[in-house]
């Protein structure tokens, strides 16, 4: 009986171990006190598991790949999960959702949500002019949502196209031709409107320069990217009283200096004036939703800071006591000397400081949500670094981020402040960076040395992009071993590193060990390394993305495990490696 019981217990233990292996790529640092987030890739890759503190935000996560499929997002119980903002409060499963891509010689398509019509996501033709077809596989083509640009110079819309996704206009400027019979769109004076002229879609005049443009008084909505990339074409835009909505990135890259918000505007996306040089912002005093004070836009009740105007010089700014929320992009594209966060601020959006160097940050001691240490901005519990200041390097502990920090938020790092940076062992997530910041006024790249802590799980897009020298991984036996807990590496995360230093570091290899849990790897992640000769990829990896090691001209020795099921044709462009 005792022997039989022993066999039963042994068999049960083996089943538990096998089930654990099937359930996912399990961390060696499992902690039952943490929240368990299971990532279901739905592409042949084993599930990945994140162990996070309760209330943590995943912050960033690389998109999974699936051949001939388009990634739609991470979903929790049929609802798309907001990776950048939603806190994790209980064990949960996030599942990758894909839709199949259909192709012919000229276009790539996906089915719309109604499963009765198609959407064009890529125009592959290089011809001078191309006409969007009415049908594909006997179903109407009703939408355009481009995921990349096109070299085609002229695109004629079919009359079936009823929707052009807002992000597509930046690829279509100056290229669209619309028939007079089209029931949905109309081009007037090189501008694209809805047929009833209530929606302004895109300013497409590429010839005139330094013009003043008046939006017609029929327009109620200015679409996303409507005036983006107009550069010096427009120097002033007059908005009509009929306007009620300004959507995302509507004026990005526009050269305008002054904007007057009309009285009937009800909604303005926080990114509408991102990356502009607007120095004067005014709101009609009769507007019921917004107001301007000293050229700064607030919500009408002054509880939300909407946008600070551009300044070419460093400025001091104290958040007014009325403000409870610093909105999306509110302090972006600025040069801030001293920033003071008042006691009443409860929320700071993760894009609030995008592309803005801040020399020093202080927080009112009575603020229950935020804290400043070494001139940097943290959450009150000091577990999330929200913004690194330029004066970080002047403190005694200039090379350190506080021990206990688990997240470096998106756009928090300012890598122009120090020659070495000590990341805490507690760190789990490094958020996205903005590569534009590497070229920002006042930024001088340093020879930067960083060691990744062993518990790091996620590294975001452009995290360490374009650092002149970075021994970015811990050196063991002369080889660069990536941390085993690392699950996700974003696009361009370690790209464009101009040179490695020989000698003490000898960092010319990227090696993932047997126990590596890496499953998500972004395009161009290690591209353009001047001296990189050896790469060992992990067995956990199934997909090798576009341009992964492109332009690593000395790369010759590459170990690709048999578990890999897809290798992008561009993954090893301009290297010595021969597949």
Coordinates of C-alpha atoms in Angstrom, one line a residue:
X1 CA 0.0 0.0 0.0
X2 CA 2.9 2.4 0.9
X3 CA 4.6 1.6 -2.4
X4 CA 1.4 2.1 -4.4
X5 CA 0.9 5.5 -2.6
X6 CA 4.4 6.4 -3.5
X7 CA 3.8 5.7 -7.2
X8 CA 0.6 7.7 -7.2
X9 CA 2.3 10.7 -5.6
X10 CA 5.2 10.5 -8.0
X11 CA 2.9 10.3 -11.0
X12 CA 0.9 13.2 -9.8
X13 CA 4.1 15.3 -9.3
X14 CA 5.2 14.4 -12.9
X15 CA 1.8 15.5 -14.2
X16 CA 2.0 18.8 -12.4
X17 CA 5.4 19.4 -13.9
X18 CA 4.3 18.5 -17.4
X19 CA 1.2 20.7 -17.1
X20 CA 3.3 23.6 -16.0
X21 CA 5.5 23.2 -19.0
X22 CA 2.5 23.1 -21.3
X23 CA 0.9 26.2 -19.6
X24 CA 3.8 28.4 -20.5
X25 CA 7.4 29.6 -20.3
X26 CA 7.6 29.7 -16.5
X27 CA 9.9 32.1 -14.6
X28 CA 12.5 30.7 -12.3
X29 CA 11.6 33.6 -10.0
X30 CA 8.0 32.6 -9.4
X31 CA 6.5 34.4 -6.4
X32 CA 3.0 33.4 -5.3
X33 CA 2.4 36.8 -3.8
X34 CA 2.6 38.5 -7.3
X35 CA -0.1 38.8 -10.0
X36 CA 0.2 36.2 -12.8
X37 CA -0.4 37.5 -16.3
X38 CA -0.4 34.7 -18.9
X39 CA 0.3 35.8 -22.5
X40 CA -1.3 33.5 -25.1
X41 CA 0.5 34.2 -28.4
X42 CA -1.8 32.1 -30.7
X43 CA 1.0 31.7 -33.2
X44 CA 2.7 28.4 -32.2
X45 CA 4.8 30.0 -29.4
X46 CA 4.4 28.7 -25.9
X47 CA 2.6 30.9 -23.5
X48 CA 4.6 33.4 -21.6
X49 CA 4.0 34.4 -18.0
X50 CA 4.6 37.7 -16.3
X51 CA 4.7 38.0 -12.5
X52 CA 3.9 41.5 -11.5
X53 CA 3.1 43.4 -8.3
X54 CA -0.6 44.2 -7.9
X55 CA -1.4 47.5 -9.5
X56 CA 1.5 47.4 -11.9
X57 CA 1.0 48.6 -15.5
X58 CA 2.6 46.3 -18.2
X59 CA 3.6 49.6 -19.9
X60 CA 4.8 48.2 -23.2
X61 CA 4.8 44.8 -24.9
X62 CA 6.2 43.9 -28.3
X63 CA 3.6 42.8 -30.9
X64 CA 3.7 39.0 -31.6
X65 CA 4.2 37.8 -35.2
X66 CA 2.2 35.3 -37.2
X67 CA 3.0 34.7 -40.8
X68 CA 0.4 36.2 -43.2
X69 CA -1.6 37.7 -40.3
X70 CA -2.1 41.2 -39.0
X71 CA -1.9 41.7 -35.2
X72 CA -5.0 43.4 -33.8
X73 CA -4.0 43.7 -30.1
X74 CA -3.9 41.9 -26.8
X75 CA -7.4 40.9 -25.5
X76 CA -8.7 40.1 -22.1
X77 CA -12.1 38.4 -22.1
X78 CA -12.9 39.7 -25.6
X79 CA -12.0 43.3 -24.6
X80 CA -8.8 44.9 -26.0
X81 CA -6.4 45.6 -23.1
X82 CA -4.8 49.0 -22.7
X83 CA -1.2 47.8 -22.2
X84 CA 0.1 51.4 -21.6
X85 CA -2.4 52.5 -19.0
X86 CA -4.5 49.7 -17.4
X87 CA -3.2 48.4 -14.0
X88 CA -3.1 44.7 -13.4
X89 CA -5.1 43.9 -10.2
X90 CA -5.7 40.1 -10.4
X91 CA -4.5 37.0 -12.2
X92 CA -5.4 37.3 -15.9
X93 CA -4.9 36.0 -19.4
X94 CA -4.1 38.3 -22.4
X95 CA -4.6 36.6 -25.8
X96 CA -3.1 37.9 -29.0
X97 CA -5.7 38.5 -31.7
X98 CA -4.9 38.2 -35.4
X99 CA -6.7 38.5 -38.7
X100 CA -5.6 36.8 -41.9
X101 CA -3.9 38.8 -44.6
X102 CA -4.9 38.2 -48.2
X103 CA -2.6 39.2 -51.1
X104 CA -2.5 39.7 -54.8
X105 CA 0.2 41.3 -57.0
X106 CA -0.9 44.9 -56.2
X107 CA -2.5 44.9 -52.7
X108 CA -2.8 43.3 -49.3
X109 CA -6.2 43.0 -47.7
X110 CA -7.9 42.0 -44.4
X111 CA -11.5 41.3 -43.8
X112 CA -13.5 44.1 -42.1
X113 CA -15.3 43.3 -38.8
X114 CA -18.5 42.6 -40.7
X115 CA -16.7 39.7 -42.5
X116 CA -18.5 40.9 -45.7
X117 CA -16.1 43.4 -47.1
X118 CA -12.4 44.0 -47.3
X119 CA -9.9 46.7 -46.1
X120 CA -6.7 47.5 -48.0
X121 CA -3.7 47.6 -45.7
X122 CA -0.8 47.7 -48.3
X123 CA -0.4 49.1 -51.8
X124 CA 2.5 47.2 -53.3
X125 CA 2.4 48.7 -56.8
X126 CA 5.3 50.9 -58.0
X127 CA 3.4 52.2 -60.9
X128 CA 2.8 55.9 -61.6
X129 CA -1.0 55.5 -61.1
X130 CA -3.1 52.8 -59.6
X131 CA -6.9 52.5 -59.2
X132 CA -8.3 50.9 -56.0
X133 CA -10.5 48.0 -57.2
X134 CA -14.2 47.8 -56.3
X135 CA -14.0 44.1 -55.3
X136 CA -11.7 41.4 -54.0
X137 CA -12.9 37.8 -54.0
X138 CA -16.4 39.0 -55.0
X139 CA -16.7 41.1 -51.9
X140 CA -16.6 44.9 -51.9
X141 CA -13.5 46.9 -50.8
X142 CA -14.8 49.6 -48.5
X143 CA -11.9 50.7 -46.4
X144 CA -8.2 51.8 -46.5
X145 CA -6.0 51.4 -43.5
X146 CA -2.4 51.4 -44.6
X147 CA 0.2 50.0 -42.3
X148 CA 3.1 51.3 -44.4
X149 CA 3.9 53.8 -47.1
X150 CA 3.6 53.4 -50.8
X151 CA 5.9 54.5 -53.7
X152 CA 2.9 54.8 -56.0
X153 CA 2.5 58.4 -57.1
X154 CA -1.2 58.6 -57.8
X155 CA -4.0 56.6 -56.2
X156 CA -7.5 56.7 -57.7
X157 CA -10.2 55.8 -55.2
X158 CA -13.1 53.6 -56.2
X159 CA -16.6 54.7 -55.3
X160 CA -17.0 51.8 -52.9
X161 CA -14.4 53.3 -50.5
X162 CA -16.4 54.7 -47.6
X163 CA -13.7 55.0 -45.0
X164 CA -10.0 55.9 -44.9
X165 CA -8.4 55.2 -41.6
X166 CA -7.1 58.4 -40.0
X167 CA -3.5 57.2 -39.8
X168 CA -3.4 56.5 -43.6
X169 CA -3.6 60.1 -44.6
X170 CA 0.1 60.7 -43.9
X171 CA 0.9 58.1 -46.6
X172 CA -1.6 59.5 -49.1
X173 CA -0.8 63.3 -49.1
X174 CA -0.8 64.6 -52.7
X175 CA -1.6 61.2 -54.2
X176 CA -5.4 60.8 -54.1
X177 CA -7.7 61.2 -57.0
X178 CA -11.5 60.9 -56.3
X179 CA -14.2 60.6 -58.9
X180 CA -17.0 63.2 -58.9
X181 CA -19.4 60.3 -58.5
X182 CA -17.8 59.2 -55.2
X183 CA -20.6 59.4 -52.6
X184 CA -18.3 59.7 -49.5
X185 CA -15.4 62.0 -50.3
X186 CA -14.6 65.2 -52.3
X187 CA -11.4 67.1 -53.1
X188 CA -11.7 70.9 -53.1
X189 CA -8.6 73.1 -53.7
X190 CA -6.3 70.1 -52.8
X191 CA -8.1 69.4 -49.6
X192 CA -10.0 66.2 -48.8
X193 CA -13.5 66.5 -47.2
X194 CA -16.4 64.3 -46.5
X195 CA -19.1 64.7 -49.2
X196 CA -21.2 66.9 -47.0
X197 CA -18.1 69.0 -46.1
X198 CA -18.5 68.5 -42.4
X199 CA -15.3 66.5 -42.0
X200 CA -11.9 67.9 -43.0
X201 CA -9.7 64.9 -43.7
X202 CA -6.5 66.2 -45.1
X203 CA -4.6 69.2 -46.4
X204 CA -2.9 67.8 -49.6
X205 CA -1.5 71.0 -51.2
X206 CA 2.1 70.2 -51.8
X207 CA 3.0 73.2 -54.0
X208 CA 2.1 76.4 -52.3
X209 CA 4.3 77.7 -49.4
X210 CA 3.8 80.1 -46.5
X211 CA 0.0 80.3 -47.0
X212 CA -2.7 81.2 -44.6
X213 CA -5.5 78.6 -44.6
X214 CA -9.1 79.1 -43.5
X215 CA -11.0 76.0 -42.6
X216 CA -14.5 76.3 -44.2
X217 CA -17.4 77.1 -41.8
X218 CA -19.2 73.9 -42.7
X219 CA -16.5 71.8 -41.0
X220 CA -17.4 70.2 -37.6
X221 CA -14.5 67.7 -37.4
X222 CA -10.8 67.9 -38.2
X223 CA -9.5 64.4 -38.7
X224 CA -6.3 62.9 -37.3
X225 CA -3.1 64.0 -39.2
X226 CA -5.2 66.5 -41.2
X227 CA -2.4 69.1 -41.3
X228 CA 0.5 66.8 -40.4
X229 CA 3.7 67.1 -42.4
X230 CA 2.6 70.4 -44.0
X231 CA 5.9 71.7 -42.7
X232 CA 6.4 75.3 -44.0
X233 CA 3.4 75.1 -46.4
X234 CA 1.0 76.7 -43.9
X235 CA 2.0 79.5 -41.5
X236 CA -1.5 80.2 -40.1
X237 CA -4.7 78.3 -39.8
X238 CA -8.1 79.9 -39.0
X239 CA -10.6 77.6 -37.4
X240 CA -14.4 78.2 -37.8
X241 CA -17.0 78.5 -35.1
X242 CA -18.7 75.4 -36.6
X243 CA -15.8 73.2 -35.3
X244 CA -16.6 70.8 -32.5
X245 CA -13.9 68.2 -32.7
X246 CA -10.1 68.1 -33.3
X247 CA -8.7 64.5 -33.5
X248 CA -5.3 63.1 -32.7
X249 CA -2.1 64.5 -34.2
X250 CA -4.2 66.9 -36.4
X251 CA -1.5 69.6 -36.5
X252 CA 1.7 67.5 -35.9
X253 CA 4.7 69.0 -37.7
X254 CA 2.7 72.0 -38.8
X255 CA 4.7 75.3 -38.8
X256 CA 2.0 77.5 -37.4
X257 CA 2.8 79.8 -34.5
X258 CA -0.6 80.8 -33.2
X259 CA -3.9 78.9 -32.8
X260 CA -7.3 80.3 -31.7
X261 CA -9.7 77.7 -30.4
X262 CA -13.3 78.6 -31.4
X263 CA -16.3 78.8 -29.1
X264 CA -18.1 75.6 -30.1
X265 CA -15.2 73.2 -29.8
X266 CA -16.2 70.3 -27.5
X267 CA -13.3 67.8 -27.9
X268 CA -9.6 68.3 -28.6
X269 CA -7.3 65.2 -28.5
X270 CA -4.3 65.8 -26.3
X271 CA -1.9 65.0 -29.2
X272 CA -3.5 67.5 -31.6
X273 CA -0.6 70.0 -31.2
X274 CA 2.2 67.5 -30.5
X275 CA 5.5 68.4 -32.2
X276 CA 4.5 71.9 -33.3
X277 CA 6.1 75.3 -32.7
X278 CA 2.9 77.0 -31.5
X279 CA 3.9 79.8 -29.1
X280 CA 0.5 81.4 -28.6
X281 CA -2.7 79.5 -27.8
X282 CA -6.0 81.2 -27.2
X283 CA -9.5 80.0 -26.5
X284 CA -12.7 81.9 -27.2
X285 CA -14.0 83.1 -23.8
X286 CA -17.5 81.7 -24.7
X287 CA -16.1 78.1 -25.1
X288 CA -17.8 75.9 -22.5
X289 CA -15.1 73.2 -22.4
X290 CA -11.7 74.9 -22.6
X291 CA -10.1 78.1 -21.4
X292 CA -6.7 79.7 -21.9
X293 CA -4.7 81.4 -19.1
X294 CA -1.4 83.2 -20.1
X295 CA -1.5 81.2 -23.4
X296 CA -1.8 77.8 -21.6
X297 CA -4.9 75.7 -22.4
X298 CA -6.8 74.1 -19.5
X299 CA -10.2 72.4 -19.2
X300 CA -12.9 74.9 -18.4
X301 CA -12.8 74.1 -14.7
X302 CA -9.0 74.3 -14.7
X303 CA -8.6 70.8 -13.3
X304 CA -6.9 69.4 -16.4
X305 CA -3.7 70.9 -18.0
X306 CA -4.2 70.4 -21.7
X307 CA -1.2 72.1 -23.4
X308 CA 1.7 74.3 -22.7
X309 CA 2.8 76.4 -25.7
X310 CA 6.2 75.9 -27.2
X311 CA 9.2 77.9 -26.0
X312 CA 12.7 77.8 -27.6
X313 CA 14.2 78.7 -24.2
X314 CA 14.2 76.8 -20.9
X315 CA 11.2 77.9 -18.7
X316 CA 10.2 77.4 -15.1
X317 CA 6.7 76.1 -14.6
X318 CA 4.6 75.3 -11.5
X319 CA 1.4 73.2 -11.9
X320 CA -1.4 75.4 -10.6
X321 CA -3.3 74.2 -7.4
X322 CA -6.5 73.8 -9.4
X323 CA -5.0 71.1 -11.7
X324 CA -5.7 67.4 -10.8
X325 CA -4.5 65.9 -14.1
X326 CA -1.6 66.6 -16.5
X327 CA -3.1 65.4 -19.7
X328 CA -1.6 63.6 -22.7
X329 CA 1.3 65.5 -24.4
X330 CA 0.5 68.5 -22.1
X331 CA 4.2 69.3 -21.5
X332 CA 5.6 67.7 -24.7
X333 CA 8.2 69.4 -26.9
X334 CA 9.2 71.9 -24.2
X335 CA 12.5 72.9 -22.6
X336 CA 11.7 73.0 -18.8
X337 CA 14.2 74.3 -16.3
X338 CA 12.3 73.8 -13.0
X339 CA 9.1 71.9 -12.8
X340 CA 7.0 71.9 -9.6
X341 CA 4.1 69.4 -9.1
X342 CA 1.5 70.8 -6.8
X343 CA -0.1 68.8 -4.0
X344 CA -3.4 68.3 -5.8
X345 CA -2.1 66.5 -9.0
X346 CA -3.6 63.0 -9.0
X347 CA -2.8 61.8 -12.5
X348 CA 0.1 62.3 -15.0
X349 CA -0.4 60.8 -18.5
X350 CA 2.5 58.7 -19.7
X351 CA 3.0 60.9 -22.8
X352 CA 2.9 64.2 -20.8
X353 CA 6.7 64.8 -21.0
X354 CA 7.3 63.3 -24.4
X355 CA 10.4 64.8 -26.1
X356 CA 10.9 67.3 -23.2
X357 CA 14.1 67.5 -21.2
X358 CA 13.5 68.8 -17.6
X359 CA 16.4 70.0 -15.6
X360 CA 14.9 69.6 -12.1
X361 CA 11.6 68.3 -10.7
X362 CA 10.1 68.9 -7.3
X363 CA 6.8 67.6 -5.8
X364 CA 4.9 69.1 -3.0
X365 CA 5.4 67.0 0.1
X366 CA 1.7 66.9 0.7
X367 CA 1.0 65.2 -2.7
X368 CA -0.2 61.7 -1.9
X369 CA 0.5 60.3 -5.4
X370 CA 3.9 61.5 -6.5
X371 CA 7.4 62.0 -5.1
X372 CA 10.7 63.6 -6.3
X373 CA 14.0 62.1 -5.3
X374 CA 17.4 63.2 -6.9
X375 CA 15.4 65.7 -8.9
X376 CA 13.5 62.8 -10.6
X377 CA 9.8 62.1 -10.6
X378 CA 8.5 58.9 -9.1
X379 CA 5.1 57.5 -8.0
X380 CA 4.6 57.9 -4.2
X381 CA 5.6 54.3 -3.5
X382 CA 8.8 54.9 -5.5
X383 CA 8.1 51.8 -7.6
X384 CA 7.8 53.6 -10.9
X385 CA 10.2 56.2 -12.4
X386 CA 8.0 58.7 -14.3
X387 CA 10.6 61.2 -15.5
X388 CA 14.4 61.4 -15.2
X389 CA 15.6 65.0 -14.9
X390 CA 18.7 66.5 -16.5
X391 CA 20.0 67.4 -13.0
X392 CA 19.9 63.7 -12.0
X393 CA 23.6 63.6 -12.7
X394 CA 24.5 66.3 -10.2
X395 CA 23.4 64.4 -7.1
X396 CA 25.6 62.1 -5.0
X397 CA 23.8 59.0 -6.3
X398 CA 23.9 60.3 -9.9
X399 CA 24.3 56.9 -11.5
X400 CA 21.5 55.2 -9.7
X401 CA 17.8 54.7 -10.1
X402 CA 16.2 53.9 -6.7
X403 CA 16.4 50.3 -5.6
X404 CA 12.8 49.0 -5.4
X405 CA 11.8 50.6 -8.7
X406 CA 10.0 47.9 -10.8
X407 CA 9.0 50.1 -13.8
X408 CA 10.7 52.8 -15.8
X409 CA 7.7 54.4 -17.5
X410 CA 7.4 55.1 -21.2
X411 CA 9.6 58.1 -22.2
X412 CA 11.0 58.4 -18.6
X413 CA 14.6 57.8 -19.4
X414 CA 16.9 60.7 -20.4
X415 CA 20.1 59.1 -21.4
X416 CA 21.9 62.3 -21.9
X417 CA 22.5 62.9 -18.2
X418 CA 25.1 60.4 -17.2
X419 CA 28.0 58.3 -18.5
X420 CA 26.9 55.2 -16.5
X421 CA 23.5 54.2 -15.3
X422 CA 22.9 51.7 -12.5
X423 CA 19.6 49.9 -13.0
X424 CA 18.2 48.4 -9.8
X425 CA 17.9 44.6 -9.4
X426 CA 14.2 45.1 -8.7
X427 CA 13.6 46.4 -12.2
X428 CA 11.1 44.4 -14.3
X429 CA 10.1 46.7 -17.1
X430 CA 11.8 49.4 -19.2
X431 CA 9.3 51.4 -21.2
X432 CA 9.4 52.8 -24.7
X433 CA 11.7 55.7 -25.5
X434 CA 11.3 58.3 -28.2
X435 CA 14.2 58.2 -30.7
X436 CA 13.6 61.9 -31.5
X437 CA 14.9 62.7 -28.0
X438 CA 18.3 61.4 -29.0
X439 CA 18.6 64.4 -31.4
X440 CA 16.8 66.9 -29.2
X441 CA 18.2 70.4 -28.6
X442 CA 20.8 70.2 -25.8
X443 CA 21.3 66.5 -26.0
X444 CA 24.8 65.2 -26.2
X445 CA 25.2 61.4 -26.4
X446 CA 27.6 59.9 -23.8
X447 CA 29.6 56.8 -23.8
X448 CA 27.0 55.0 -21.7
X449 CA 27.5 51.8 -19.7
X450 CA 24.5 49.8 -18.6
X451 CA 24.1 46.4 -17.1
X452 CA 20.6 44.8 -17.4
X453 CA 19.4 43.4 -14.1
X454 CA 18.6 39.7 -14.0
X455 CA 14.8 40.2 -13.3
X456 CA 14.1 42.4 -16.3
X457 CA 11.2 41.0 -18.3
X458 CA 10.3 43.7 -20.8
X459 CA 12.4 46.3 -22.8
X460 CA 10.4 48.8 -24.9
X461 CA 10.8 50.3 -28.3
X462 CA 13.9 52.4 -28.9
X463 CA 14.9 51.9 -25.2
X464 CA 18.6 52.2 -25.8
X465 CA 18.6 53.4 -29.4
X466 CA 21.5 55.3 -30.9
X467 CA 23.8 55.2 -27.9
X468 CA 27.4 55.6 -29.1
X469 CA 28.7 52.9 -26.8
X470 CA 26.8 50.7 -24.4
X471 CA 28.0 47.5 -22.9
X472 CA 24.3 46.9 -22.3
X473 CA 24.4 43.3 -21.1
X474 CA 26.2 41.6 -18.3
X475 CA 29.6 40.2 -19.3
X476 CA 30.1 36.5 -18.3
X477 CA 33.2 34.6 -19.6
X478 CA 33.8 37.3 -22.2
X479 CA 30.3 36.8 -23.7
X480 CA 27.3 39.0 -23.5
X481 CA 24.5 36.9 -21.9
X482 CA 21.0 38.4 -22.0
X483 CA 19.0 38.0 -18.8
X484 CA 17.0 34.7 -18.8
X485 CA 13.8 36.4 -17.5
X486 CA 13.6 38.7 -20.5
X487 CA 10.4 38.0 -22.5
X488 CA 9.9 41.0 -24.8
X489 CA 12.3 43.3 -26.6
X490 CA 10.8 46.1 -28.6
X491 CA 11.5 47.6 -32.0
X492 CA 14.9 49.3 -32.4
X493 CA 15.6 48.6 -28.6
X494 CA 19.4 48.2 -29.1
X495 CA 19.7 49.5 -32.6
X496 CA 22.1 52.0 -34.1
X497 CA 24.9 51.5 -31.6
X498 CA 27.8 53.1 -33.4
X499 CA 30.8 51.3 -31.9
X500 CA 31.8 48.9 -29.2
X501 CA 34.9 49.4 -27.1
X502 CA 37.4 46.6 -27.2
X503 CA 39.5 45.5 -24.2
X504 CA 37.9 45.5 -20.8
X505 CA 34.4 44.7 -22.0
X506 CA 35.0 42.8 -25.2
X507 CA 31.2 43.1 -26.0
X508 CA 30.8 41.7 -29.5
X509 CA 28.3 38.9 -28.8
X510 CA 24.6 38.7 -28.1
X511 CA 23.8 35.4 -26.5
X512 CA 20.6 34.0 -25.1
X513 CA 21.0 31.1 -22.7
X514 CA 19.3 27.7 -22.5
X515 CA 16.8 29.0 -19.9
X516 CA 15.9 32.2 -21.8
X517 CA 12.2 32.9 -21.9
X518 CA 12.3 35.3 -24.8
X519 CA 9.3 35.0 -27.1
X520 CA 8.6 38.6 -28.4
X521 CA 11.3 40.3 -30.5
X522 CA 10.9 43.5 -32.4
X523 CA 12.0 44.5 -35.8
X524 CA 15.5 46.2 -36.0
X525 CA 16.0 45.3 -32.4
X526 CA 19.8 44.9 -32.9
X527 CA 20.2 46.5 -36.2
X528 CA 23.3 48.6 -37.3
X529 CA 25.9 47.4 -34.8
X530 CA 29.3 48.3 -36.0
X531 CA 31.1 45.3 -34.3
X532 CA 28.9 42.3 -33.6
X533 CA 30.2 39.0 -34.8
X534 CA 28.3 36.3 -32.8
X535 CA 24.6 35.7 -32.0
X536 CA 23.0 32.8 -30.2
X537 CA 19.2 32.9 -30.3
X538 CA 17.0 31.0 -27.7
X539 CA 14.9 27.9 -28.2
X540 CA 11.9 29.8 -26.9
X541 CA 11.8 32.1 -30.0
X542 CA 9.6 31.0 -32.9
X543 CA 9.8 34.1 -35.1
X544 CA 12.7 36.2 -36.3
X545 CA 11.4 39.6 -37.4
X546 CA 12.2 42.1 -40.1
X547 CA 15.7 43.7 -40.1
X548 CA 16.6 42.2 -36.8
X549 CA 20.4 42.3 -37.4
X550 CA 20.3 44.4 -40.5
X551 CA 23.6 46.3 -41.2
X552 CA 25.6 44.4 -38.6
X553 CA 28.3 44.2 -41.1
X554 CA 30.7 41.9 -39.1
X555 CA 28.0 39.5 -38.1
X556 CA 28.9 36.0 -39.3
X557 CA 28.4 33.4 -36.6
X558 CA 24.7 32.9 -35.9
X559 CA 23.0 30.1 -34.0
X560 CA 19.4 29.7 -34.9
X561 CA 17.5 26.9 -33.0
X562 CA 15.4 24.4 -34.8
X563 CA 12.4 25.6 -32.9
X564 CA 12.3 28.8 -35.1
X565 CA 9.4 28.5 -37.6
X566 CA 9.8 31.8 -39.5
X567 CA 12.8 34.0 -40.5
X568 CA 12.1 37.3 -42.2
X569 CA 14.0 37.6 -45.5
X570 CA 15.4 41.0 -44.3
X571 CA 16.5 39.8 -40.8
X572 CA 20.2 39.5 -41.8
X573 CA 20.4 42.1 -44.6
X574 CA 23.9 43.5 -45.1
X575 CA 25.6 41.0 -42.8
X576 CA 28.2 38.3 -43.4
X577 CA 25.8 35.6 -42.2
X578 CA 24.5 33.2 -44.9
X579 CA 21.3 31.3 -44.1

